[in-house]
Amino acid sequence: MQQRAPSAPETWDEFFSDFYLRAYADDERQGEAQSQALAAARLAGCPPGGDVLDVPCGFGRHSVPLARASYRVVGVDRSESLLAEAQRRTGGERWPKLVRADYRELPLPDESFDAALNLFTSLGYLGDEQDARVLGEIRRVLRPGARLVIETMHRDLLVRESREQDWRLLGGGRLLLEQRTFDAGSGVAQTTQTLIENTGERDSRSFSVRVYTATELVAMLRRAGFEEARCHGDLDGAPFATDTRLVIVARRGAA
Ligand SMILES: C[S@@+](CC[C@H](N)C(=O)[O-])C[C@H]1O[C@@H](n2cnc3c(N)ncnc32)[C@H](O)[C@@H]1O
């Protein structure tokens, strides 16, 4: 039986583009990004004004408010168009610094951050081996004792609550249609998103993502050299369950 695999990087590049900005940049959830970002930095135990890595940072919805709260934020992402939008949102301020890179090879020095954030289901694009490599890179750039906060969809929640089809109303009378299938053997979810403009014009992207269980992600973090990994249900530290999102706080050991 042929197992599904996550999409190739080129497919992600086509999705995390102007298409993603049209679907997500004016989302009503933007209002929550500031409180989520500050809660994530708190959960990571980052000192006030500390060095924070937001990876991947997308269009800067967490990096910008963290920088405004006086953290020294570096945002890393692979998407040129999302980084351009993030840059626009900085309003010309010195922070955050934005870096275009693949998160498997962070062009950043060892042990240079007090905290790292990986928010809004930002792993699973590359498959088990390469996603583990990302975790290893993040660990490398964290200072000893510093923490990584991951906030993500996870398999139990997906299986419980995912529907085959969903509509979301976007600004300006536009619609986003999501159609999903899930391959239980490989743990890979396939989604087709269709943007329908108010003129009726349609634009679609399809992609496949590996959706991990909490158990799998904790094991990957340990293999990547994190010493401690605790699961929560949200960024305020609520209990984790099969019907909550997954937030993992993982600590880099002293070595
Ligand atoms: C779902 S978005 C979340 C972004 C941000 N954390 C947020 O909450 O808005 C995932 C991001 O991962 C980035 N990305 C995907 N593959 C990547 C890679 N190999 N290296 C770096 N960034 C990548 C995309 O460009 C996109 O900005």
PDB file of C-alpha atoms and ligand atoms in Angstrom:
ATOM      1  CA  MET A   1       0.000   0.000   0.000  1.00  0.00           C
ATOM      2  CA  GLN A   2       1.382   3.396  -0.952  1.00  0.00           C
ATOM      3  CA  GLN A   3       1.535   5.781   1.999  1.00  0.00           C
ATOM      4  CA  ARG A   4       0.899   9.475   1.671  1.00  0.00           C
ATOM      5  CA  ALA A   5       3.736  11.907   2.300  1.00  0.00           C
ATOM      6  CA  PRO A   6       3.673  15.625   3.084  1.00  0.00           C
ATOM      7  CA  SER A   7       3.815  18.002   0.115  1.00  0.00           C
ATOM      8  CA  ALA A   8       7.121  19.006  -1.465  1.00  0.00           C
ATOM      9  CA  PRO A   9       8.622  22.392  -0.455  1.00  0.00           C
ATOM     10  CA  GLU A  10       7.592  23.876  -3.837  1.00  0.00           C
ATOM     11  CA  THR A  11       3.926  23.132  -3.045  1.00  0.00           C
ATOM     12  CA  TRP A  12       4.302  24.929   0.282  1.00  0.00           C
ATOM     13  CA  ASP A  13       5.931  27.874  -1.463  1.00  0.00           C
ATOM     14  CA  GLU A  14       2.904  28.118  -3.763  1.00  0.00           C
ATOM     15  CA  PHE A  15       0.565  28.041  -0.773  1.00  0.00           C
ATOM     16  CA  PHE A  16       2.499  30.371   1.577  1.00  0.00           C
ATOM     17  CA  SER A  17       2.315  33.161  -0.960  1.00  0.00           C
ATOM     18  CA  ASP A  18      -0.108  35.851  -1.952  1.00  0.00           C
ATOM     19  CA  PHE A  19      -2.768  33.082  -1.739  1.00  0.00           C
ATOM     20  CA  TYR A  20      -2.114  32.636   2.021  1.00  0.00           C
ATOM     21  CA  LEU A  21      -2.172  36.389   2.598  1.00  0.00           C
ATOM     22  CA  ARG A  22      -5.533  36.655   0.832  1.00  0.00           C
ATOM     23  CA  ALA A  23      -6.913  33.786   2.956  1.00  0.00           C
ATOM     24  CA  TYR A  24      -5.397  34.668   6.359  1.00  0.00           C
ATOM     25  CA  ALA A  25      -3.939  38.189   6.618  1.00  0.00           C
ATOM     26  CA  ASP A  26      -7.252  39.930   7.310  1.00  0.00           C
ATOM     27  CA  ASP A  27      -8.619  37.091   9.404  1.00  0.00           C
ATOM     28  CA  GLU A  28     -10.628  38.014  12.519  1.00  0.00           C
ATOM     29  CA  ARG A  29      -8.102  35.954  14.521  1.00  0.00           C
ATOM     30  CA  GLN A  30      -5.494  38.729  14.035  1.00  0.00           C
ATOM     31  CA  GLY A  31      -6.906  40.387  17.140  1.00  0.00           C
ATOM     32  CA  GLU A  32      -5.874  37.318  19.145  1.00  0.00           C
ATOM     33  CA  ALA A  33      -2.316  37.225  17.812  1.00  0.00           C
ATOM     34  CA  GLN A  34      -0.977  39.820  20.239  1.00  0.00           C
ATOM     35  CA  SER A  35      -2.333  38.099  23.354  1.00  0.00           C
ATOM     36  CA  GLN A  36      -1.205  34.688  22.020  1.00  0.00           C
ATOM     37  CA  ALA A  37       2.302  35.989  21.361  1.00  0.00           C
ATOM     38  CA  LEU A  38       2.629  37.487  24.837  1.00  0.00           C
ATOM     39  CA  ALA A  39       1.201  34.344  26.466  1.00  0.00           C
ATOM     40  CA  ALA A  40       3.665  32.184  24.502  1.00  0.00           C
ATOM     41  CA  ALA A  41       6.636  34.285  25.650  1.00  0.00           C
ATOM     42  CA  ARG A  42       5.373  34.001  29.256  1.00  0.00           C
ATOM     43  CA  LEU A  43       4.925  30.226  28.950  1.00  0.00           C
ATOM     44  CA  ALA A  44       8.488  29.971  27.603  1.00  0.00           C
ATOM     45  CA  GLY A  45       9.699  31.773  30.732  1.00  0.00           C
ATOM     46  CA  CYS A  46      11.409  34.403  28.584  1.00  0.00           C
ATOM     47  CA  PRO A  47      12.862  37.280  30.631  1.00  0.00           C
ATOM     48  CA  PRO A  48      11.502  40.787  29.871  1.00  0.00           C
ATOM     49  CA  GLY A  49      13.281  42.215  26.820  1.00  0.00           C
ATOM     50  CA  GLY A  50      14.844  38.791  26.098  1.00  0.00           C
ATOM     51  CA  ASP A  51      15.880  37.372  22.717  1.00  0.00           C
ATOM     52  CA  VAL A  52      12.970  35.555  21.059  1.00  0.00           C
ATOM     53  CA  LEU A  53      13.030  33.479  17.879  1.00  0.00           C
ATOM     54  CA  ASP A  54       9.677  33.306  16.063  1.00  0.00           C
ATOM     55  CA  VAL A  55      10.075  30.451  13.608  1.00  0.00           C
ATOM     56  CA  PRO A  56       8.374  30.389  11.218  1.00  0.00           C
ATOM     57  CA  CYS A  57       7.097  33.951  11.605  1.00  0.00           C
ATOM     58  CA  GLY A  58       4.809  34.123   8.529  1.00  0.00           C
ATOM     59  CA  PHE A  59       3.575  37.675   8.025  1.00  0.00           C
ATOM     60  CA  GLY A  60       4.723  38.753  11.463  1.00  0.00           C
ATOM     61  CA  ARG A  61       1.473  38.640  13.412  1.00  0.00           C
ATOM     62  CA  HIS A  62       3.320  37.429  16.557  1.00  0.00           C
ATOM     63  CA  SER A  63       6.786  38.944  15.919  1.00  0.00           C
ATOM     64  CA  VAL A  64       5.502  42.507  15.592  1.00  0.00           C
ATOM     65  CA  PRO A  65       3.529  42.678  18.876  1.00  0.00           C
ATOM     66  CA  LEU A  66       6.360  40.909  20.739  1.00  0.00           C
ATOM     67  CA  ALA A  67       8.839  43.504  19.463  1.00  0.00           C
ATOM     68  CA  ARG A  68       6.408  46.271  20.532  1.00  0.00           C
ATOM     69  CA  ALA A  69       6.444  44.667  23.993  1.00  0.00           C
ATOM     70  CA  SER A  70      10.261  45.188  24.001  1.00  0.00           C
ATOM     71  CA  TYR A  71      11.395  41.647  23.226  1.00  0.00           C
ATOM     72  CA  ARG A  72      14.313  41.449  20.781  1.00  0.00           C
ATOM     73  CA  VAL A  73      12.574  39.295  18.182  1.00  0.00           C
ATOM     74  CA  VAL A  74      14.048  37.565  15.182  1.00  0.00           C
ATOM     75  CA  GLY A  75      11.450  36.192  12.769  1.00  0.00           C
ATOM     76  CA  VAL A  76      12.525  33.522  10.289  1.00  0.00           C
ATOM     77  CA  ASP A  77      10.458  32.316   7.342  1.00  0.00           C
ATOM     78  CA  ARG A  78      10.976  30.856   3.886  1.00  0.00           C
ATOM     79  CA  SER A  79       8.232  32.845   2.149  1.00  0.00           C
ATOM     80  CA  GLU A  80       9.289  36.039   0.429  1.00  0.00           C
ATOM     81  CA  SER A  81       5.769  37.436   0.151  1.00  0.00           C
ATOM     82  CA  LEU A  82       4.879  36.727   3.785  1.00  0.00           C
ATOM     83  CA  LEU A  83       8.132  38.325   4.956  1.00  0.00           C
ATOM     84  CA  ALA A  84       7.395  41.388   2.800  1.00  0.00           C
ATOM     85  CA  GLU A  85       4.045  41.742   4.589  1.00  0.00           C
ATOM     86  CA  ALA A  86       5.786  41.221   7.960  1.00  0.00           C
ATOM     87  CA  GLN A  87       8.281  43.952   7.056  1.00  0.00           C
ATOM     88  CA  ARG A  88       5.425  46.302   6.157  1.00  0.00           C
ATOM     89  CA  ARG A  89       3.856  45.608   9.563  1.00  0.00           C
ATOM     90  CA  THR A  90       7.053  46.550  11.455  1.00  0.00           C
ATOM     91  CA  GLY A  91       6.375  50.185  10.476  1.00  0.00           C
ATOM     92  CA  GLY A  92      10.119  50.716   9.982  1.00  0.00           C
ATOM     93  CA  GLU A  93      10.995  49.890  13.623  1.00  0.00           C
ATOM     94  CA  ARG A  94      14.371  48.315  14.457  1.00  0.00           C
ATOM     95  CA  TRP A  95      12.736  45.143  15.807  1.00  0.00           C
ATOM     96  CA  PRO A  96      11.730  42.534  14.817  1.00  0.00           C
ATOM     97  CA  LYS A  97      14.602  41.499  12.574  1.00  0.00           C
ATOM     98  CA  LEU A  98      13.296  39.391   9.707  1.00  0.00           C
ATOM     99  CA  VAL A  99      15.365  36.678   8.072  1.00  0.00           C
ATOM    100  CA  ARG A 100      14.506  34.681   4.975  1.00  0.00           C
ATOM    101  CA  ALA A 101      15.669  31.097   5.455  1.00  0.00           C
ATOM    102  CA  ASP A 102      14.578  27.490   5.482  1.00  0.00           C
ATOM    103  CA  TYR A 103      14.101  26.462   9.098  1.00  0.00           C
ATOM    104  CA  ARG A 104      16.138  23.295   8.562  1.00  0.00           C
ATOM    105  CA  GLU A 105      19.223  25.524   8.378  1.00  0.00           C
ATOM    106  CA  LEU A 106      18.889  28.601  10.528  1.00  0.00           C
ATOM    107  CA  PRO A 107      21.532  31.212   9.626  1.00  0.00           C
ATOM    108  CA  LEU A 108      21.841  32.128  13.293  1.00  0.00           C
ATOM    109  CA  PRO A 109      24.582  31.588  15.890  1.00  0.00           C
ATOM    110  CA  ASP A 110      24.493  28.813  18.501  1.00  0.00           C
ATOM    111  CA  GLU A 111      22.930  29.610  21.887  1.00  0.00           C
ATOM    112  CA  SER A 112      21.586  33.051  20.961  1.00  0.00           C
ATOM    113  CA  PHE A 113      17.920  32.988  22.121  1.00  0.00           C
ATOM    114  CA  ASP A 114      16.099  32.982  25.465  1.00  0.00           C
ATOM    115  CA  ALA A 115      12.971  31.481  23.871  1.00  0.00           C
ATOM    116  CA  ALA A 116      11.709  30.097  20.566  1.00  0.00           C
ATOM    117  CA  LEU A 117       8.116  30.039  19.318  1.00  0.00           C
ATOM    118  CA  ASN A 118       6.658  27.726  16.693  1.00  0.00           C
ATOM    119  CA  LEU A 119       2.994  28.738  16.482  1.00  0.00           C
ATOM    120  CA  PHE A 120      -0.128  27.897  14.452  1.00  0.00           C
ATOM    121  CA  THR A 121       0.673  24.381  13.204  1.00  0.00           C
ATOM    122  CA  SER A 122       4.067  25.189  11.751  1.00  0.00           C
ATOM    123  CA  LEU A 123       5.556  21.668  11.749  1.00  0.00           C
ATOM    124  CA  GLY A 124       4.543  18.655   9.659  1.00  0.00           C
ATOM    125  CA  TYR A 125       5.338  20.215   6.283  1.00  0.00           C
ATOM    126  CA  LEU A 126       8.485  18.176   5.723  1.00  0.00           C
ATOM    127  CA  GLY A 127       7.836  14.724   7.222  1.00  0.00           C
ATOM    128  CA  ASP A 128       9.214  13.027  10.323  1.00  0.00           C
ATOM    129  CA  GLU A 129      12.907  13.112   9.495  1.00  0.00           C
ATOM    130  CA  GLN A 130      13.135  16.691   8.242  1.00  0.00           C
ATOM    131  CA  ASP A 131      10.757  18.040  10.905  1.00  0.00           C
ATOM    132  CA  ALA A 132      13.079  16.466  13.499  1.00  0.00           C
ATOM    133  CA  ARG A 133      15.943  18.327  11.845  1.00  0.00           C
ATOM    134  CA  VAL A 134      14.029  21.600  12.349  1.00  0.00           C
ATOM    135  CA  LEU A 135      13.670  20.832  16.066  1.00  0.00           C
ATOM    136  CA  GLY A 136      17.419  20.135  16.268  1.00  0.00           C
ATOM    137  CA  GLU A 137      18.180  23.493  14.636  1.00  0.00           C
ATOM    138  CA  ILE A 138      15.892  25.339  17.034  1.00  0.00           C
ATOM    139  CA  ARG A 139      17.565  23.593  19.961  1.00  0.00           C
ATOM    140  CA  ARG A 140      20.996  24.607  18.661  1.00  0.00           C
ATOM    141  CA  VAL A 141      20.157  28.333  18.695  1.00  0.00           C
ATOM    142  CA  LEU A 142      18.508  28.280  22.149  1.00  0.00           C
ATOM    143  CA  ARG A 143      20.611  29.156  25.181  1.00  0.00           C
ATOM    144  CA  PRO A 144      21.054  26.323  27.719  1.00  0.00           C
ATOM    145  CA  GLY A 145      17.905  26.105  29.853  1.00  0.00           C
ATOM    146  CA  ALA A 146      15.818  28.129  27.340  1.00  0.00           C
ATOM    147  CA  ARG A 147      12.447  26.866  26.087  1.00  0.00           C
ATOM    148  CA  LEU A 148      10.658  26.234  22.822  1.00  0.00           C
ATOM    149  CA  VAL A 149       6.859  26.660  22.701  1.00  0.00           C
ATOM    150  CA  ILE A 150       5.035  24.721  19.970  1.00  0.00           C
ATOM    151  CA  GLU A 151       1.332  25.430  19.364  1.00  0.00           C
ATOM    152  CA  THR A 152      -0.357  23.084  16.890  1.00  0.00           C
ATOM    153  CA  MET A 153      -3.219  20.957  15.660  1.00  0.00           C
ATOM    154  CA  HIS A 154      -2.648  17.314  16.671  1.00  0.00           C
ATOM    155  CA  ARG A 155      -3.961  14.006  15.462  1.00  0.00           C
ATOM    156  CA  ASP A 156      -6.475  13.311  18.249  1.00  0.00           C
ATOM    157  CA  LEU A 157      -8.153  16.680  17.725  1.00  0.00           C
ATOM    158  CA  LEU A 158      -8.114  16.267  13.954  1.00  0.00           C
ATOM    159  CA  VAL A 159      -9.777  12.852  14.170  1.00  0.00           C
ATOM    160  CA  ARG A 160     -12.357  14.108  16.680  1.00  0.00           C
ATOM    161  CA  GLU A 161     -13.339  17.348  15.052  1.00  0.00           C
ATOM    162  CA  SER A 162     -12.205  17.632  11.464  1.00  0.00           C
ATOM    163  CA  ARG A 163     -15.008  17.788   8.912  1.00  0.00           C
ATOM    164  CA  GLU A 164     -14.720  16.821   5.276  1.00  0.00           C
ATOM    165  CA  GLN A 165     -15.812  20.268   4.191  1.00  0.00           C
ATOM    166  CA  ASP A 166     -15.987  23.730   5.781  1.00  0.00           C
ATOM    167  CA  TRP A 167     -16.731  27.279   4.676  1.00  0.00           C
ATOM    168  CA  ARG A 168     -15.272  30.419   6.194  1.00  0.00           C
ATOM    169  CA  LEU A 169     -16.489  33.903   5.364  1.00  0.00           C
ATOM    170  CA  LEU A 170     -13.571  36.266   4.717  1.00  0.00           C
ATOM    171  CA  GLY A 171     -13.627  40.054   4.534  1.00  0.00           C
ATOM    172  CA  GLY A 172     -15.190  41.751   1.498  1.00  0.00           C
ATOM    173  CA  GLY A 173     -17.759  39.012   0.930  1.00  0.00           C
ATOM    174  CA  ARG A 174     -15.128  36.448  -0.059  1.00  0.00           C
ATOM    175  CA  LEU A 175     -15.309  32.767   0.925  1.00  0.00           C
ATOM    176  CA  LEU A 176     -12.721  30.136   1.783  1.00  0.00           C
ATOM    177  CA  LEU A 177     -13.790  26.533   1.160  1.00  0.00           C
ATOM    178  CA  GLU A 178     -11.727  23.770   2.804  1.00  0.00           C
ATOM    179  CA  GLN A 179     -12.048  20.124   1.736  1.00  0.00           C
ATOM    180  CA  ARG A 180     -10.114  17.532   3.724  1.00  0.00           C
ATOM    181  CA  THR A 181      -9.188  13.873   3.769  1.00  0.00           C
ATOM    182  CA  PHE A 182      -7.008  12.057   6.291  1.00  0.00           C
ATOM    183  CA  ASP A 183      -4.834   9.003   5.716  1.00  0.00           C
ATOM    184  CA  ALA A 184      -4.739   7.253   9.099  1.00  0.00           C
ATOM    185  CA  GLY A 185      -1.836   4.968   8.160  1.00  0.00           C
ATOM    186  CA  SER A 186       0.644   7.721   7.388  1.00  0.00           C
ATOM    187  CA  GLY A 187      -0.926  10.386   9.629  1.00  0.00           C
ATOM    188  CA  VAL A 188      -1.035  12.738   6.642  1.00  0.00           C
ATOM    189  CA  ALA A 189      -3.979  15.112   6.114  1.00  0.00           C
ATOM    190  CA  GLN A 190      -4.719  16.408   2.662  1.00  0.00           C
ATOM    191  CA  THR A 191      -6.504  19.743   2.262  1.00  0.00           C
ATOM    192  CA  THR A 192      -7.754  21.666  -0.727  1.00  0.00           C
ATOM    193  CA  GLN A 193      -8.461  25.327  -0.057  1.00  0.00           C
ATOM    194  CA  THR A 194     -10.503  27.275  -2.578  1.00  0.00           C
ATOM    195  CA  LEU A 195     -10.729  31.049  -2.378  1.00  0.00           C
ATOM    196  CA  ILE A 196     -13.884  32.423  -3.934  1.00  0.00           C
ATOM    197  CA  GLU A 197     -13.712  36.156  -4.659  1.00  0.00           C
ATOM    198  CA  ASN A 198     -16.866  38.280  -4.555  1.00  0.00           C
ATOM    199  CA  THR A 199     -16.682  38.334  -8.365  1.00  0.00           C
ATOM    200  CA  GLY A 200     -17.068  34.518  -8.333  1.00  0.00           C
ATOM    201  CA  GLU A 201     -13.459  33.999  -9.409  1.00  0.00           C
ATOM    202  CA  ARG A 202     -11.885  30.879  -7.832  1.00  0.00           C
ATOM    203  CA  ASP A 203      -8.310  29.968  -6.920  1.00  0.00           C
ATOM    204  CA  SER A 204      -7.325  26.625  -5.295  1.00  0.00           C
ATOM    205  CA  ARG A 205      -4.311  25.107  -3.563  1.00  0.00           C
ATOM    206  CA  SER A 206      -3.927  21.504  -2.331  1.00  0.00           C
ATOM    207  CA  PHE A 207      -1.403  20.352   0.215  1.00  0.00           C
ATOM    208  CA  SER A 208      -0.606  17.415   2.505  1.00  0.00           C
ATOM    209  CA  VAL A 209       0.681  17.788   6.042  1.00  0.00           C
ATOM    210  CA  ARG A 210       1.882  15.258   8.604  1.00  0.00           C
ATOM    211  CA  VAL A 211      -0.282  15.617  11.723  1.00  0.00           C
ATOM    212  CA  TYR A 212       1.540  14.329  14.800  1.00  0.00           C
ATOM    213  CA  THR A 213       0.145  13.005  18.063  1.00  0.00           C
ATOM    214  CA  ALA A 214       1.385  14.648  21.260  1.00  0.00           C
ATOM    215  CA  THR A 215       3.256  11.419  22.023  1.00  0.00           C
ATOM    216  CA  GLU A 216       5.078  11.518  18.676  1.00  0.00           C
ATOM    217  CA  LEU A 217       6.042  15.175  19.016  1.00  0.00           C
ATOM    218  CA  VAL A 218       7.331  14.726  22.566  1.00  0.00           C
ATOM    219  CA  ALA A 219       9.450  11.758  21.401  1.00  0.00           C
ATOM    220  CA  MET A 220      10.813  13.839  18.501  1.00  0.00           C
ATOM    221  CA  LEU A 221      11.712  16.657  20.883  1.00  0.00           C
ATOM    222  CA  ARG A 222      13.572  14.253  23.142  1.00  0.00           C
ATOM    223  CA  ARG A 223      15.450  12.792  20.183  1.00  0.00           C
ATOM    224  CA  ALA A 224      16.343  16.339  19.108  1.00  0.00           C
ATOM    225  CA  GLY A 225      17.977  16.836  22.507  1.00  0.00           C
ATOM    226  CA  PHE A 226      15.306  18.658  24.518  1.00  0.00           C
ATOM    227  CA  GLU A 227      15.372  17.551  28.144  1.00  0.00           C
ATOM    228  CA  GLU A 228      11.854  18.214  29.244  1.00  0.00           C
ATOM    229  CA  ALA A 229       8.621  18.508  27.235  1.00  0.00           C
ATOM    230  CA  ARG A 230       5.293  19.391  28.860  1.00  0.00           C
ATOM    231  CA  CYS A 231       1.914  19.338  27.111  1.00  0.00           C
ATOM    232  CA  HIS A 232      -0.790  21.974  27.630  1.00  0.00           C
ATOM    233  CA  GLY A 233      -4.160  22.666  25.996  1.00  0.00           C
ATOM    234  CA  ASP A 234      -3.537  26.336  25.249  1.00  0.00           C
ATOM    235  CA  LEU A 235      -0.965  29.099  25.601  1.00  0.00           C
ATOM    236  CA  ASP A 236      -2.272  30.010  29.065  1.00  0.00           C
ATOM    237  CA  GLY A 237      -1.297  26.539  30.282  1.00  0.00           C
ATOM    238  CA  ALA A 238      -4.773  24.876  30.390  1.00  0.00           C
ATOM    239  CA  PRO A 239      -4.758  21.047  30.630  1.00  0.00           C
ATOM    240  CA  PHE A 240      -4.134  19.139  27.420  1.00  0.00           C
ATOM    241  CA  ALA A 241      -6.885  16.783  26.164  1.00  0.00           C
ATOM    242  CA  THR A 242      -7.989  15.186  22.914  1.00  0.00           C
ATOM    243  CA  ASP A 243     -10.334  18.130  22.242  1.00  0.00           C
ATOM    244  CA  THR A 244      -7.850  20.956  22.860  1.00  0.00           C
ATOM    245  CA  ARG A 245      -5.073  22.321  20.671  1.00  0.00           C
ATOM    246  CA  LEU A 246      -1.615  21.081  21.624  1.00  0.00           C
ATOM    247  CA  VAL A 247       0.939  23.369  23.239  1.00  0.00           C
ATOM    248  CA  ILE A 248       4.297  21.812  24.118  1.00  0.00           C
ATOM    249  CA  VAL A 249       6.874  23.608  26.218  1.00  0.00           C
ATOM    250  CA  ALA A 250      10.270  21.949  25.713  1.00  0.00           C
ATOM    251  CA  ARG A 251      13.420  22.920  27.609  1.00  0.00           C
ATOM    252  CA  ARG A 252      16.905  22.739  26.247  1.00  0.00           C
ATOM    253  CA  GLY A 253      19.181  21.147  28.803  1.00  0.00           C
ATOM    254  CA  ALA A 254      22.276  22.772  30.205  1.00  0.00           C
ATOM    255  CA  ALA A 255      24.683  20.843  27.951  1.00  0.00           C
TER     256      ALA A 255
HETATM  257  C1  LIG B   1       0.727  28.250   9.146  1.00  0.00           C
HETATM  258  S1  LIG B   1       2.004  29.444   8.839  1.00  0.00           S
HETATM  259  C2  LIG B   1       2.254  30.070  10.466  1.00  0.00           C
HETATM  260  C3  LIG B   1       3.157  31.269  10.522  1.00  0.00           C
HETATM  261  C4  LIG B   1       3.183  31.990  11.889  1.00  0.00           C
HETATM  262  N1  LIG B   1       3.745  31.159  12.925  1.00  0.00           N
HETATM  263  C5  LIG B   1       1.789  32.443  12.265  1.00  0.00           C
HETATM  264  O1  LIG B   1       1.253  31.960  13.266  1.00  0.00           O
HETATM  265  O2  LIG B   1       1.246  33.287  11.553  1.00  0.00           O
HETATM  266  C6  LIG B   1       3.416  28.434   8.521  1.00  0.00           C
HETATM  267  C7  LIG B   1       4.637  29.172   8.010  1.00  0.00           C
HETATM  268  O3  LIG B   1       5.700  28.232   7.789  1.00  0.00           O
HETATM  269  C8  LIG B   1       6.526  28.748   6.755  1.00  0.00           C
HETATM  270  N2  LIG B   1       7.342  27.649   6.247  1.00  0.00           N
HETATM  271  C9  LIG B   1       6.915  26.520   5.629  1.00  0.00           C
HETATM  272  N3  LIG B   1       7.945  25.720   5.334  1.00  0.00           N
HETATM  273  C10 LIG B   1       9.059  26.360   5.786  1.00  0.00           C
HETATM  274  C11 LIG B   1      10.442  26.050   5.768  1.00  0.00           C
HETATM  275  N4  LIG B   1      10.883  24.903   5.223  1.00  0.00           N
HETATM  276  N5  LIG B   1      11.317  26.914   6.340  1.00  0.00           N
HETATM  277  C12 LIG B   1      10.869  28.073   6.886  1.00  0.00           C
HETATM  278  N6  LIG B   1       9.564  28.439   6.906  1.00  0.00           N
HETATM  279  C13 LIG B   1       8.664  27.594   6.364  1.00  0.00           C
HETATM  280  C14 LIG B   1       5.533  29.315   5.775  1.00  0.00           C
HETATM  281  O4  LIG B   1       6.131  30.204   4.863  1.00  0.00           O
HETATM  282  C15 LIG B   1       4.501  29.952   6.700  1.00  0.00           C
HETATM  283  O5  LIG B   1       4.801  31.289   6.935  1.00  0.00           O
END
